[in-house]
Coordinates of C-alpha atoms and ligand atoms in Angstrom, one line a residue:
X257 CA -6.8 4.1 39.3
X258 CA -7.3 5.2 43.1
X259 CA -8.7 9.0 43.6
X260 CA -5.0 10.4 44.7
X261 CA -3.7 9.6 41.3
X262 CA -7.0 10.2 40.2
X263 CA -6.6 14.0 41.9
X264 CA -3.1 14.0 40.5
X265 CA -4.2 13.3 37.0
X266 CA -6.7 16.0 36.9
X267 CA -4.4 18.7 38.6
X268 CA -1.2 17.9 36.1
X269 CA -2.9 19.7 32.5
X270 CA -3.3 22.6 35.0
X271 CA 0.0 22.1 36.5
X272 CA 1.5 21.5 33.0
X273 CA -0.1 25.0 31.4
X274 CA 1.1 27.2 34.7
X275 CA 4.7 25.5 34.1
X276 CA 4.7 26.5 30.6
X277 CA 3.7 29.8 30.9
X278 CA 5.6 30.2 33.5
X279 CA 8.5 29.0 31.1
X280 CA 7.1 31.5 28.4
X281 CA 7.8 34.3 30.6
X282 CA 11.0 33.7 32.3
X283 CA 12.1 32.8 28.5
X284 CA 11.2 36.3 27.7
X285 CA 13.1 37.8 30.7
X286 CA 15.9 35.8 29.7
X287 CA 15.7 37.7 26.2
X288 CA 15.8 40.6 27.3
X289 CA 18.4 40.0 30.1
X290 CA 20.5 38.8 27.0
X291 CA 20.3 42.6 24.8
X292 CA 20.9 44.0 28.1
X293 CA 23.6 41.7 28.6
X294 CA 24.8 42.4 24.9
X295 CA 24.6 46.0 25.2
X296 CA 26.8 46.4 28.6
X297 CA 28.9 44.6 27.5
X298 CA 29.3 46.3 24.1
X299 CA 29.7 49.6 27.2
X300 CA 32.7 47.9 28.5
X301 CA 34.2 47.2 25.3
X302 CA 33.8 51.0 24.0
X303 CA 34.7 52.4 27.3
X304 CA 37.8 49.9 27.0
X305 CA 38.5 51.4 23.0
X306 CA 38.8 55.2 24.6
X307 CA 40.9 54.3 27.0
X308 CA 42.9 52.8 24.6
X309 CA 42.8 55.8 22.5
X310 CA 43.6 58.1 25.0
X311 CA 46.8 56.2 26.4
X312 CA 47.5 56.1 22.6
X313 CA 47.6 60.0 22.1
X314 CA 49.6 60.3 25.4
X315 CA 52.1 57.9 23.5
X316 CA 52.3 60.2 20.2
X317 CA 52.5 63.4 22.5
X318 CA 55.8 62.4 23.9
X319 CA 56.5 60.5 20.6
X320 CA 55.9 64.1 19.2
X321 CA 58.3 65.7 21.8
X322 CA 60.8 63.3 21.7
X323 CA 61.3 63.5 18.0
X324 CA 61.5 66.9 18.0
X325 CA 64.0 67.0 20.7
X326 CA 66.2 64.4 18.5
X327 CA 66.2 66.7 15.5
X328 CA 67.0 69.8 17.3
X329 CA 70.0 68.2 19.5
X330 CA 71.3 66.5 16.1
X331 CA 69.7 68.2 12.9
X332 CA 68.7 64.1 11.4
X333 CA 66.1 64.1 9.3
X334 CA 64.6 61.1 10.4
X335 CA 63.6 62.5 14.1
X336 CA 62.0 65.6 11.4
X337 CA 60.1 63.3 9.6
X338 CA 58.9 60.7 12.7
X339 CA 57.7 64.1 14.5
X340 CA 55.3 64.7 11.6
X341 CA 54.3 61.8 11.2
X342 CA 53.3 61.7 15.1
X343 CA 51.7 64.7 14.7
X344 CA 49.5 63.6 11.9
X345 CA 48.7 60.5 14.0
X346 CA 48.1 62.8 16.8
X347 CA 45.0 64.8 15.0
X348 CA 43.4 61.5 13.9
X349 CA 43.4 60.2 17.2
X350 CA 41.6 63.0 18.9
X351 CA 39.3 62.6 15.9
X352 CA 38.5 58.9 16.6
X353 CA 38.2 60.5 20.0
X354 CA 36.4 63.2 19.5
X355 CA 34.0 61.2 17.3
X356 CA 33.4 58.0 20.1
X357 CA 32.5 61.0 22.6
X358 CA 30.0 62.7 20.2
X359 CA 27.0 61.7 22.2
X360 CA 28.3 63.1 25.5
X361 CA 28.6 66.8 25.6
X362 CA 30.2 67.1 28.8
X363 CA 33.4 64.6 27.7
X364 CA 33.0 65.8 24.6
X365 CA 33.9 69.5 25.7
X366 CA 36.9 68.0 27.7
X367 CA 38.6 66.8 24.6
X368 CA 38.2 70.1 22.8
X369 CA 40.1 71.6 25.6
X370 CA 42.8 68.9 25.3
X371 CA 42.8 69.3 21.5
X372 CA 43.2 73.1 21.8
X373 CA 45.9 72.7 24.4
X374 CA 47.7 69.6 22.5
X375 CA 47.0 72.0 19.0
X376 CA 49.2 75.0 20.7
X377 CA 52.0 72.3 21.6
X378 CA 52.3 71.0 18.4
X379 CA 52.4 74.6 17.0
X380 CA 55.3 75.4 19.1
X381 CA 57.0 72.0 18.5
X382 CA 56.3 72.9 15.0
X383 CA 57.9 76.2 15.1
X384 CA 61.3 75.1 17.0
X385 CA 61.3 72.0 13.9
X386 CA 61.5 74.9 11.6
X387 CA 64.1 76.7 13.2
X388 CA 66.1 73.5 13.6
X389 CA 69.9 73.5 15.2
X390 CA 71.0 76.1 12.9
X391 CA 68.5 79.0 14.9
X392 CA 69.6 76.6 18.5
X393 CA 69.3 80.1 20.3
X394 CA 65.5 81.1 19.1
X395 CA 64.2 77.5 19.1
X396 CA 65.6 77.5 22.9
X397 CA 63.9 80.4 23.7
X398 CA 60.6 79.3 22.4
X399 CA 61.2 76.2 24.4
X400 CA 61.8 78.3 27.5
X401 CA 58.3 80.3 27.0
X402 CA 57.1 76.4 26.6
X403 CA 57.9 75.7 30.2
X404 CA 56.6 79.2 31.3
X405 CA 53.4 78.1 29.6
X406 CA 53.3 74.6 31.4
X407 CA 52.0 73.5 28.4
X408 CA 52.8 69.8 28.8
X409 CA 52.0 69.4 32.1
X410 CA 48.5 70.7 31.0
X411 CA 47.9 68.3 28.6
X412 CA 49.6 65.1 30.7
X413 CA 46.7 66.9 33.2
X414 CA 44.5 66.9 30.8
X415 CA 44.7 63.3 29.5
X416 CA 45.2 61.7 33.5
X417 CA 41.6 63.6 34.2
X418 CA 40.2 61.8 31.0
X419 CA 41.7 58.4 32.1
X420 CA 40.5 59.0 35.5
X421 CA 36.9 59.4 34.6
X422 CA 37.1 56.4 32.0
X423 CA 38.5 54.0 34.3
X424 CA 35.7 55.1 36.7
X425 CA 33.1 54.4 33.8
X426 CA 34.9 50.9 33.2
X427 CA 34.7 50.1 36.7
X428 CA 30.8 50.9 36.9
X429 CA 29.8 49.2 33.5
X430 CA 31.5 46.2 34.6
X431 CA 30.1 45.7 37.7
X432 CA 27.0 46.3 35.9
X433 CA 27.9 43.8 33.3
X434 CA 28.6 41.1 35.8
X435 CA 24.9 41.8 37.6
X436 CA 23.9 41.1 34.1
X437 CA 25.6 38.2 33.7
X438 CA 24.3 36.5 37.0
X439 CA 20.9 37.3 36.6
X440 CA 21.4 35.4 33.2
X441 CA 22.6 32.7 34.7
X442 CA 20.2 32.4 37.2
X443 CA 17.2 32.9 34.6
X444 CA 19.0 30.2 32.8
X445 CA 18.9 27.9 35.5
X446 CA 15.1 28.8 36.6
X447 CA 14.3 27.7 33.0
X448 CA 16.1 24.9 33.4
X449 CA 14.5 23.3 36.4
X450 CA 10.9 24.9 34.3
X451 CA 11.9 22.4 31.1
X452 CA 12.6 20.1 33.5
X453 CA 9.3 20.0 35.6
X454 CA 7.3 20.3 32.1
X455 CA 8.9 17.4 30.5
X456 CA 7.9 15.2 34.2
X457 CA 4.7 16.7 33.9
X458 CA 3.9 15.9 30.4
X459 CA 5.7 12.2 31.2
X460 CA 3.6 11.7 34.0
X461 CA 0.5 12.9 31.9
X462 CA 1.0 10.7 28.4
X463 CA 1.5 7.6 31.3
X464 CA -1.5 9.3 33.0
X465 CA -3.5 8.7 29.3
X466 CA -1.8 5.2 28.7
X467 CA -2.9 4.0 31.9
X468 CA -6.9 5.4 30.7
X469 CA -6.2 3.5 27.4
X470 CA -5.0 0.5 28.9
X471 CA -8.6 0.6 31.3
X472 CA -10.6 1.3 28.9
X473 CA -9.5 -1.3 26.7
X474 CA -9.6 -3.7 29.2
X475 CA -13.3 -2.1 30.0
X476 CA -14.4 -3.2 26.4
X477 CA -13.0 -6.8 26.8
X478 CA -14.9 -7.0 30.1
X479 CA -18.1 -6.0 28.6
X480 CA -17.5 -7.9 25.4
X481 CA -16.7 -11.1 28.0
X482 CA -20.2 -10.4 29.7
X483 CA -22.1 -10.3 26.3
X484 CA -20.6 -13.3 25.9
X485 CA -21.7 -14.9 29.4
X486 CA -24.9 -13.5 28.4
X487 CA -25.2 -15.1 25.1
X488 CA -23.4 -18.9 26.5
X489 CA -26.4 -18.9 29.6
X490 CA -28.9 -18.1 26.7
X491 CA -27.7 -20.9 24.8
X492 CA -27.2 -22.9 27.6
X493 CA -31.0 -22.4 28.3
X494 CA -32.1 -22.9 25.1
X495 CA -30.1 -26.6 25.4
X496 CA -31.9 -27.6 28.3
X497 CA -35.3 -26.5 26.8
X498 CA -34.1 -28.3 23.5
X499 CA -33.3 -31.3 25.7
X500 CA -36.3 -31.2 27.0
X501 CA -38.1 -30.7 24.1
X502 CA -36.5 -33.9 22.5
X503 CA -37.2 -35.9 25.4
X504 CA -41.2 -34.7 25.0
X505 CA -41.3 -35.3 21.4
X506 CA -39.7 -38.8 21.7
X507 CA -42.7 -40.1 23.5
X508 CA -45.2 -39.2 20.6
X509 CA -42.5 -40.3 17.9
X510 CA -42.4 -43.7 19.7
X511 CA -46.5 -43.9 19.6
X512 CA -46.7 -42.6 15.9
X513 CA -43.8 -45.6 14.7
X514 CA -46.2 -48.3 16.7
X515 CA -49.3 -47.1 15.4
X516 CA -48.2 -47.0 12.0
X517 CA -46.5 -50.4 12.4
X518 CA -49.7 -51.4 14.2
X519 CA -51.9 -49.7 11.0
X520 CA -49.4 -51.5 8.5
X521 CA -50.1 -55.3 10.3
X522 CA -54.0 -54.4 9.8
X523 CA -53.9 -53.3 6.6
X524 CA -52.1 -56.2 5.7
X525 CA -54.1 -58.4 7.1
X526 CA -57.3 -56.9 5.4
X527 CA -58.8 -57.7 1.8
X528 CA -58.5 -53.6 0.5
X529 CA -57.6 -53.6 -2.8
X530 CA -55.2 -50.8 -2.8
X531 CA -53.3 -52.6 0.5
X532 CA -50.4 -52.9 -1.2
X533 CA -49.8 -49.1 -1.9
X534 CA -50.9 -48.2 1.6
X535 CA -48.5 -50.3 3.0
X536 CA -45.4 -48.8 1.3
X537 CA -47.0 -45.4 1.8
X538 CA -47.4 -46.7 5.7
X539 CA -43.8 -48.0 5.9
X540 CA -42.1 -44.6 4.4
X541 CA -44.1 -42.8 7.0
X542 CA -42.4 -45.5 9.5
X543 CA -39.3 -45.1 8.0
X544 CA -39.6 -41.1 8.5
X545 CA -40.4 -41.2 11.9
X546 CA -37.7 -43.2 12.6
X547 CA -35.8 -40.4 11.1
X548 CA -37.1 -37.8 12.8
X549 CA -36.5 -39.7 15.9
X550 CA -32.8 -40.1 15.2
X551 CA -32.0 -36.4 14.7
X552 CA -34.0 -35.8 17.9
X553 CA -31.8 -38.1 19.7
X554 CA -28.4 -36.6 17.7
X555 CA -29.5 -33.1 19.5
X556 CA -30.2 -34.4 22.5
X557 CA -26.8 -36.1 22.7
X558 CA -25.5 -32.4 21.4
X559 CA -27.2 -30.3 23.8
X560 CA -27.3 -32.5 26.6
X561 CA -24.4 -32.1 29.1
X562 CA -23.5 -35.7 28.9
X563 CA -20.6 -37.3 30.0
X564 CA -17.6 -35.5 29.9
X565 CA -15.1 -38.2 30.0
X566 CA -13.0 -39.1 26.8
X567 CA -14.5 -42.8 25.1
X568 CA -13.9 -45.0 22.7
X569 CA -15.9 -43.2 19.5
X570 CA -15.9 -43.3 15.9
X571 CA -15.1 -40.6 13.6
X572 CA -17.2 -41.0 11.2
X573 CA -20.2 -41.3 13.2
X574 CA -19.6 -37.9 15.3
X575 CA -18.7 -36.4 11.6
X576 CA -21.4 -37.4 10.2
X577 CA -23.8 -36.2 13.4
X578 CA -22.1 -32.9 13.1
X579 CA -22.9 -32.9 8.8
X580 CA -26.4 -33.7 10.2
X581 CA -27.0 -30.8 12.9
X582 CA -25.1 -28.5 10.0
X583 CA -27.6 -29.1 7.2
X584 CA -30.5 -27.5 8.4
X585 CA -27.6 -24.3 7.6
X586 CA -27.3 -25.8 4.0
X587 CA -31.0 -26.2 3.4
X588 CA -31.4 -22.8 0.7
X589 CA -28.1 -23.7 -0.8
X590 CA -26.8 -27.3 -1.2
X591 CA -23.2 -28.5 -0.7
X592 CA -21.6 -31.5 -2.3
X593 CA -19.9 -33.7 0.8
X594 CA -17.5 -35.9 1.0
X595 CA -16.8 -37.9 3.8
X596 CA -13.5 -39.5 3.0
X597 CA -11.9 -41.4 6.6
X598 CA -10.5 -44.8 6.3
X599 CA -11.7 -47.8 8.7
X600 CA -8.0 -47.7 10.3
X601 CA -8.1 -44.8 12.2
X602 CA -12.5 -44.1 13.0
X603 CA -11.4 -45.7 16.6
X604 CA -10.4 -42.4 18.3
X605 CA -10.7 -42.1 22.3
X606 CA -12.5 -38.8 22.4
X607 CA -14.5 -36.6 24.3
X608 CA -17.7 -37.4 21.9
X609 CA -19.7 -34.0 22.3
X610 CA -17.1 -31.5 22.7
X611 CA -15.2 -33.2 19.3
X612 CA -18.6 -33.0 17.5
X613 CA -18.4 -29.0 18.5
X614 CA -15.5 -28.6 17.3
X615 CA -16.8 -30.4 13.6
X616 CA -19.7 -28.4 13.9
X617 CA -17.7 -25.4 14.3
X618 CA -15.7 -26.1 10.9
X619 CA -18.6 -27.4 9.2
X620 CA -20.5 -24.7 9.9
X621 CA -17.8 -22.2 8.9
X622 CA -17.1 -23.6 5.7
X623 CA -21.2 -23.6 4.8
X624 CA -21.0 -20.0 5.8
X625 CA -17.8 -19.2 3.5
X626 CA -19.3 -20.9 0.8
X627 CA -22.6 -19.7 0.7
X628 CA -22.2 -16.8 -2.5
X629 CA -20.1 -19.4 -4.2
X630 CA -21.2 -21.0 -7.7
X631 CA -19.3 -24.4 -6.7
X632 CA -20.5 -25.2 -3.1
X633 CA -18.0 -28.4 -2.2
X634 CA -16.8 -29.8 1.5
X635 CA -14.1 -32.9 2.2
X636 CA -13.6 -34.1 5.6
X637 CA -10.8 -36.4 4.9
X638 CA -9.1 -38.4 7.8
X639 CA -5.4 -40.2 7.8
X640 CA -3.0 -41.9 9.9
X641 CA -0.3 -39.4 10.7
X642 CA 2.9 -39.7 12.7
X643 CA 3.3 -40.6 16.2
X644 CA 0.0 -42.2 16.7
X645 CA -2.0 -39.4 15.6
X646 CA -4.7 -39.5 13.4
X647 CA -5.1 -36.1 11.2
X648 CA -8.3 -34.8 9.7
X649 CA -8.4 -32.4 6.9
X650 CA -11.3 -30.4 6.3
X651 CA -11.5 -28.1 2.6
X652 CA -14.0 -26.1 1.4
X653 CA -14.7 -24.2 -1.9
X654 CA -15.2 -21.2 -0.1
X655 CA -13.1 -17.7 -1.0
X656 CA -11.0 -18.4 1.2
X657 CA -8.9 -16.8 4.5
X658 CA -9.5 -13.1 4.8
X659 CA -5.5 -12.2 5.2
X660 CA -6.3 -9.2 7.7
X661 CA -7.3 -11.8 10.1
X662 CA -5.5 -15.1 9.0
X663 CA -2.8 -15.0 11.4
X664 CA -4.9 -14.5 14.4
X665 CA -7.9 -16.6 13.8
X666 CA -8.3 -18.5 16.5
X667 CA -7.5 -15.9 18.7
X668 CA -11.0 -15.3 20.9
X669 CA -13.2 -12.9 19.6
X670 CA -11.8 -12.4 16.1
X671 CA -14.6 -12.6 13.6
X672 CA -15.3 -11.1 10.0
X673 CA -19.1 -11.3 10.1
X674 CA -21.5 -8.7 11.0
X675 CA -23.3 -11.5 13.6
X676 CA -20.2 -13.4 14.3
X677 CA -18.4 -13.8 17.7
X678 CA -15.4 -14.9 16.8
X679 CA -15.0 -17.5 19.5
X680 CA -15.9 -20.6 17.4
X681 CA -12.5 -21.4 16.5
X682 CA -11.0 -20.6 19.2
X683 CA -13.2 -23.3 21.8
X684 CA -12.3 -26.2 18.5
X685 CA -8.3 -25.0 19.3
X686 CA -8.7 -25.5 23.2
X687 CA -10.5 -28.8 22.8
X688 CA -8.1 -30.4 20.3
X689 CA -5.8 -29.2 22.4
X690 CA -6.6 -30.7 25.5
X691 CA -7.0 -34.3 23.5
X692 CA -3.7 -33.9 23.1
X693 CA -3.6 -33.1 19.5
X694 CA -2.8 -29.3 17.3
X695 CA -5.3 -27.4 14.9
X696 CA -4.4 -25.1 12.2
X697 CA -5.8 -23.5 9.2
X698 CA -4.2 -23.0 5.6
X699 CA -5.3 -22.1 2.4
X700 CA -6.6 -25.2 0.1
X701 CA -4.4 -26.3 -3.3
X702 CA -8.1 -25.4 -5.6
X703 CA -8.6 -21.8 -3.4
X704 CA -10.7 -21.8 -0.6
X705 CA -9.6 -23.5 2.8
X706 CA -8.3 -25.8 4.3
X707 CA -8.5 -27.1 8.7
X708 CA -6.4 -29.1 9.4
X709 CA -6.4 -30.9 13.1
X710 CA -4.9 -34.1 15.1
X711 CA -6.0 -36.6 17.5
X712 CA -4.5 -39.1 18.9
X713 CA -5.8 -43.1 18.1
X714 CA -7.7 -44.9 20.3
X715 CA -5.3 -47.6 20.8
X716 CA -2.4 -45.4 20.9
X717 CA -3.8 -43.2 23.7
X718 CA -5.3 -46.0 25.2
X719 CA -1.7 -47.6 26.1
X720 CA -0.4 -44.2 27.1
X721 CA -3.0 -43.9 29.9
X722 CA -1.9 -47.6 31.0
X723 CA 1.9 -46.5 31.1
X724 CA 0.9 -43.7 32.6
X725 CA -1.1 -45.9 35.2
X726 CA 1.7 -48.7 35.1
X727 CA 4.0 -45.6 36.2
Ligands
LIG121 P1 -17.3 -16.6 13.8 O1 -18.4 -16.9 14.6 O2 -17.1 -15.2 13.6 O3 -17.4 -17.3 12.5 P2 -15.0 -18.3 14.2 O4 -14.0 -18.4 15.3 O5 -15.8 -19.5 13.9 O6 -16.0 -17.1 14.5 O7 -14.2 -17.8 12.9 C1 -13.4 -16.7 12.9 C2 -13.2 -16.1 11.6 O8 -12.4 -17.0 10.8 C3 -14.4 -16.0 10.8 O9 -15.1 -14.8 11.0 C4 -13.9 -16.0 9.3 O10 -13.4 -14.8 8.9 C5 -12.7 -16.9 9.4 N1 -13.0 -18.3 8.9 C6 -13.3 -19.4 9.7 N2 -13.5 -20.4 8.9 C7 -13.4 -20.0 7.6 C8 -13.5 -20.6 6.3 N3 -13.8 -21.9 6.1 N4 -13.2 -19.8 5.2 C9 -12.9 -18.5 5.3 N5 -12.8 -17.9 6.5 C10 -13.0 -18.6 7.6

């Protein structure tokens, strides 16, 4: 991670809180906005009712008249009954009126003066509808005070002075309504673009924390690599010192075989009574440096570097080497071997010391696996398989494969045991694989486990390489 990004990931949770409270905030204002917004427009709407109300009592007032011009000009009871009914409407109309003004003393007085005004019209309506067409000439007269009074004009005054100030109201709460409105909108959008920058923010940061996890994992593999380094140059070292160990004890072997070979001709040639005894006890001591001698040499070959090209080896023999160098494992608790490869396919061409590894490695494994087991039993079996392979199958009695790592055990580094590193298995994979041939583990028909790898004959890959060449 360079330091900008670095500086970037340290200002974002910073960043990331201001945004939200930021967002917090404006979502507030936006709330509020919204009752505001709720409540002017609930103004318009009731502002909108009266002056629905009051156009409504200006259309009973002349329904009122009207009627009661019908019945007097033509005595039908209908225009009678209409006018009252008007005049009913009339009153509850300046109630609903009256009542939707209640809070506002100064319109509220207004419509008592219209109702007092629109009261004494409908009296004198009501008194020319009693008098009717048969008393024409008193109703008429009644009529003519009417227009004296200006009694209609007055209340068509009256009502246009309430409209008036209404349609002023409406035209103030709207505009208010539509400030409302905008600022809604535009506190909308600010939390908008806020959502927006917190969800880049919070991306940026969980890619931010992915990136750390991805470092430090590859951190840990690093360091796990170098422990590893650490423990191969250790190893390493200890090879050359055991090489060079073997090579000093070799010397002394060799004198201690000739000097008991040399004690062995004297004794024999001497009249000691016990000679014969001491010359079978002398020729097991022989027989045991020998021994000794042979194992040395088996580790030296092991340790050693070598030679690195592929030869013409036998199975068996590097099988058995590896059952050798594993035994000193097996010394506490003793497992039953068998070593089951037919003559026809020990001629493998073979990188000898990394193919021993790679026994050693499965050898070694098993004995481990098997060690708490009652029935301690290992079969290296080997068989012709098909295209000029050879296969070896190694079982053990052991418990078998631990499932939680079974499908990646020969990845590097994947191990079940307290000590273990986990890498055995996967150097055997890479050096069957680069002789050409395919390892894998399964588990065995009796329990416990089964290898199971290929290599390719001697004589098979022997002619490949001289195709190859011939190529
Ligand atoms: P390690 O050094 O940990 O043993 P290996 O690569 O040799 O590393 O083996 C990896 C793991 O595979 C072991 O820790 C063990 O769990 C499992 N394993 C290997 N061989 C056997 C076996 N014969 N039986 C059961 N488990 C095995």
């Amino acid at each position: 991670m360079n330091r900008k990004s670095f500086a970037n990931a340290t200002l974002a949770p910073w960043l990331l809180g201001a945004t939200l409270l930021l967002f917090i905030v404006i979502a507030g204002a936006l709330f509020l906005n919204l009752m505001r917004l709720r409540d002017s427009f609930s103004w318009v709407q009731h502002t909108n009712d009266v002056l629905l109300s009051i156009s409504g009592i200006q259309q009973a007032v002349l329904e009122a008249e009207t009627n009661e011009r019908g019945y007097l000009l033509t005595g039908i009871d209908s225009y009678r009954e209409t006018y009252s009914r008007k005049r009913d409407d009339l009153a509850s109309r300046l109630d609903n009126l009256r009542s939707t003004a209640a809070d506002n003393p100064e319109h509220a007085a207004r419509i008592d003066e219209l109702r007092q005004l629109i009261d004494m019209r409908t009296a004198q309506l009501g008194r020319v509808i009693e008098l009717g067409p048969e008393r024409l000439r008193e109703a008429l007269d009644i009529l003519e005070q009417a227009r004296t009074d200006r009694l209609t004009e007055r209340v068509e005054a009256s009502l246009a002075g309430l409209t008036q100030t209404e349609q002023g109201l409406l035209a103030e709460r709207m505009s208010r309504h539509d400030q409302e409105s905008l600022a809604a909108a535009l506190i909308t959008a600010c939390l908008l673009i806020l959502a927006v920058a917190s969800a880049a923010i919070a991306a940026f940061l969980l890619e931010h924390q992915r990136a750390v996890s991805r470092q430090q994992e590859a951190d840990q593999r690093l360091q796990a690599l170098q422990a590893e380094l650490m423990r191969v140059a250790r190893l390493s070292t200890m090879g050359e010192m055991s090489s060079a160990l073997a090579h000093e004890l070799n010397q002394p072997l060799g004198a201690i075989t000739n000097y008991v070979r040399g004690s062995r001709r004297l004794v024999d040639a001497s009249n000691h009574p016990d000679k014969t005894r001491i010359g079978a006890a002398l020729d097991k001591a022989a027989q045991q440096t020998l021994r000794a001698g042979e194992v040395i040499q088996r580790l030296r070959e092991f340790v050693g570097r070598g030679e690195t090209d592929k030869t013409i080896e036998s199975l068996r023999a590097i099988a058995e080497d590896a059952l050798a160098l594993a035994s000193v494992v097996t010394r506490d608790c003793p497992v039953d071997v068998e070593l089951a490869i037919a003559p026809a396919v020990d001629r493998v061409l073979v990188d000898k010391v990394q193919l021993q590894q790679v026994f050693l490695n499965l050898i070694r494994n098993a004995f481990e696996a098997m060690r708490e087991q009652p029935e301690r039993r290992l079969t290296i079996d080997g068989s012709a398989a098909a295209d000029g392979l050879i296969e070896v199958v190694v079982t053990d009695s052991g418990p078998g494969l631990d499932p939680q790592i079974a499908d990646r055990m020969f990845q590097p580094f994947t191990t079940t045991k307290p000590e273990g590193m986990g890498i055995g298995l996967s150097i055997s994979q890479t050096i069957i694989q680069a002789h050409g041939g395919s390892i894998k583990a399964e588990p065995a028909p009796g329990g416990g486990t089964l290898f199971r790898f290929t290599l390719p004959q001697a004589e098979f890959a022997l002619s490949e390489v001289q195709t190859a060449a011939a190529v």
